[in-house]
């Protein structure tokens, strides 16, 4: 979809802070970040929230954040599994390091875009 199809963010920062869908996206970014410390279970909870609430945010600027978070979870899970399986070959450690950096990058970039009222790109 083109950017014109999305309902733009409210330019008022105080109104953005009270937006339920925006707050939900913030919570999922936090859950994704916490997954590094609790073995990934909070990342799983976050992606479940994304899927359950995806219809509620359809055609809004928050939908792109939800899709960004979903994609981050599944690609991160895939490369984490590949990294774990290949750790006996030593190369798996590099996969795990690389995917950790990539996930952190995606969380930070998405959260900063959300804070600015923009969709992640």
Short mmCIF file of C-alpha atoms in Angstrom, two decimals:
data_model
loop_
_atom_site.label_atom_id
_atom_site.label_comp_id
_atom_site.label_asym_id
_atom_site.label_seq_id
_atom_site.Cartn_x
_atom_site.Cartn_y
_atom_site.Cartn_z
CA UNK A 1 0.00 0.00 0.00
CA UNK A 2 1.09 3.53 -0.63
CA UNK A 3 1.63 5.91 2.27
CA UNK A 4 -1.49 7.85 1.26
CA UNK A 5 -3.64 4.87 2.24
CA UNK A 6 -2.65 5.19 5.89
CA UNK A 7 -4.28 7.46 8.39
CA UNK A 8 -1.47 9.82 9.48
CA UNK A 9 -0.35 10.20 13.05
CA UNK A 10 -1.86 12.94 15.12
CA UNK A 11 0.77 15.73 15.15
CA UNK A 12 -0.05 16.61 18.76
CA UNK A 13 2.47 14.71 20.96
CA UNK A 14 0.13 14.63 23.94
CA UNK A 15 -2.63 13.07 21.84
CA UNK A 16 -0.17 10.46 20.57
CA UNK A 17 0.68 9.41 24.11
CA UNK A 18 -2.97 8.61 24.84
CA UNK A 19 -3.46 6.62 21.61
CA UNK A 20 -4.27 3.01 22.58
CA UNK A 21 -2.77 1.43 19.46
CA UNK A 22 0.43 3.46 19.81
CA UNK A 23 0.77 2.41 23.44
CA UNK A 24 0.28 -1.20 22.40
CA UNK A 25 3.11 -0.88 19.86
CA UNK A 26 5.33 0.63 22.59
CA UNK A 27 4.52 -2.32 24.85
CA UNK A 28 5.47 -4.80 22.11
CA UNK A 29 8.80 -3.03 21.50
CA UNK A 30 9.47 -3.29 25.25
CA UNK A 31 8.52 -6.98 25.25
CA UNK A 32 10.86 -7.59 22.31
CA UNK A 33 13.70 -5.85 24.12
CA UNK A 34 13.05 -7.83 27.31
CA UNK A 35 13.22 -11.09 25.36
CA UNK A 36 17.01 -10.84 25.43
CA UNK A 37 16.92 -11.16 29.22
CA UNK A 38 14.17 -13.73 29.76
CA UNK A 39 14.87 -16.29 27.08
CA UNK A 40 12.56 -15.02 24.37
CA UNK A 41 9.19 -15.65 26.02
CA UNK A 42 8.30 -11.95 26.06
CA UNK A 43 9.06 -11.75 22.33
CA UNK A 44 6.56 -14.55 21.78
CA UNK A 45 3.97 -12.70 23.90
CA UNK A 46 4.64 -9.56 21.85
CA UNK A 47 4.07 -11.26 18.50
CA UNK A 48 0.86 -12.84 19.80
CA UNK A 49 -0.35 -9.36 20.76
CA UNK A 50 0.57 -8.17 17.27
CA UNK A 51 -1.48 -10.88 15.59
CA UNK A 52 -4.47 -10.51 17.92
CA UNK A 53 -4.67 -6.72 17.54
CA UNK A 54 -3.64 -6.46 13.87
CA UNK A 55 -7.24 -6.00 12.67
CA UNK A 56 -7.73 -3.16 15.15
CA UNK A 57 -4.85 -1.16 13.64
CA UNK A 58 -5.49 -1.98 9.98
CA UNK A 59 -5.13 1.07 7.69
CA UNK A 60 -3.49 3.20 10.37
CA UNK A 61 0.12 4.26 10.68
CA UNK A 62 0.52 1.78 13.56
CA UNK A 63 -0.13 -1.17 11.23
CA UNK A 64 3.32 -0.72 9.72
CA UNK A 65 4.85 -0.92 13.20
CA UNK A 66 2.95 -4.13 13.91
CA UNK A 67 4.16 -5.65 10.64
CA UNK A 68 7.71 -4.46 11.42
CA UNK A 69 7.53 -6.16 14.83
CA UNK A 70 6.08 -9.37 13.39
CA UNK A 71 8.80 -9.53 10.73
CA UNK A 72 11.49 -8.84 13.33
CA UNK A 73 10.23 -11.71 15.47
CA UNK A 74 10.01 -14.35 12.73
CA UNK A 75 13.28 -13.50 11.00
CA UNK A 76 14.99 -13.29 14.38
CA UNK A 77 13.59 -16.67 15.41
CA UNK A 78 14.69 -18.30 12.15
CA UNK A 79 18.28 -17.06 12.37
CA UNK A 80 18.46 -17.78 16.10
CA UNK A 81 17.50 -21.41 15.45
CA UNK A 82 20.05 -21.61 12.61
CA UNK A 83 22.67 -20.10 14.93
CA UNK A 84 21.92 -22.53 17.75
CA UNK A 85 22.01 -25.54 15.42
CA UNK A 86 25.34 -24.45 13.94
CA UNK A 87 27.10 -23.48 17.18
CA UNK A 88 29.07 -26.75 17.22
CA UNK A 89 30.56 -25.63 13.89
CA UNK A 90 31.66 -22.31 15.49
CA UNK A 91 29.95 -20.31 12.71
CA UNK A 92 26.73 -20.42 14.74
CA UNK A 93 28.22 -18.01 17.27
CA UNK A 94 28.66 -15.47 14.48
CA UNK A 95 25.06 -16.02 13.37
CA UNK A 96 23.87 -15.45 16.96
CA UNK A 97 25.97 -12.31 17.33
CA UNK A 98 24.78 -10.95 13.98
CA UNK A 99 21.11 -11.64 14.59
CA UNK A 100 21.32 -10.12 18.08
CA UNK A 101 22.73 -6.90 16.64
CA UNK A 102 20.11 -6.91 13.88
CA UNK A 103 17.22 -7.40 16.32
CA UNK A 104 18.47 -4.62 18.60
CA UNK A 105 18.76 -2.36 15.56
CA UNK A 106 15.19 -3.14 14.48
CA UNK A 107 13.78 -2.55 17.96
CA UNK A 108 15.59 0.78 18.36
CA UNK A 109 14.79 1.99 14.84
CA UNK A 110 11.12 1.05 15.18
CA UNK A 111 10.76 2.58 18.62
CA UNK A 112 12.39 5.83 17.51
CA UNK A 113 10.10 6.02 14.47
CA UNK A 114 7.09 5.34 16.69
CA UNK A 115 8.17 8.12 19.05
CA UNK A 116 8.36 10.51 16.09
CA UNK A 117 4.92 9.47 14.85
CA UNK A 118 6.31 7.86 11.69
CA UNK A 119 6.24 4.40 10.20
CA UNK A 120 9.51 2.43 10.28
CA UNK A 121 11.37 2.17 6.99
#
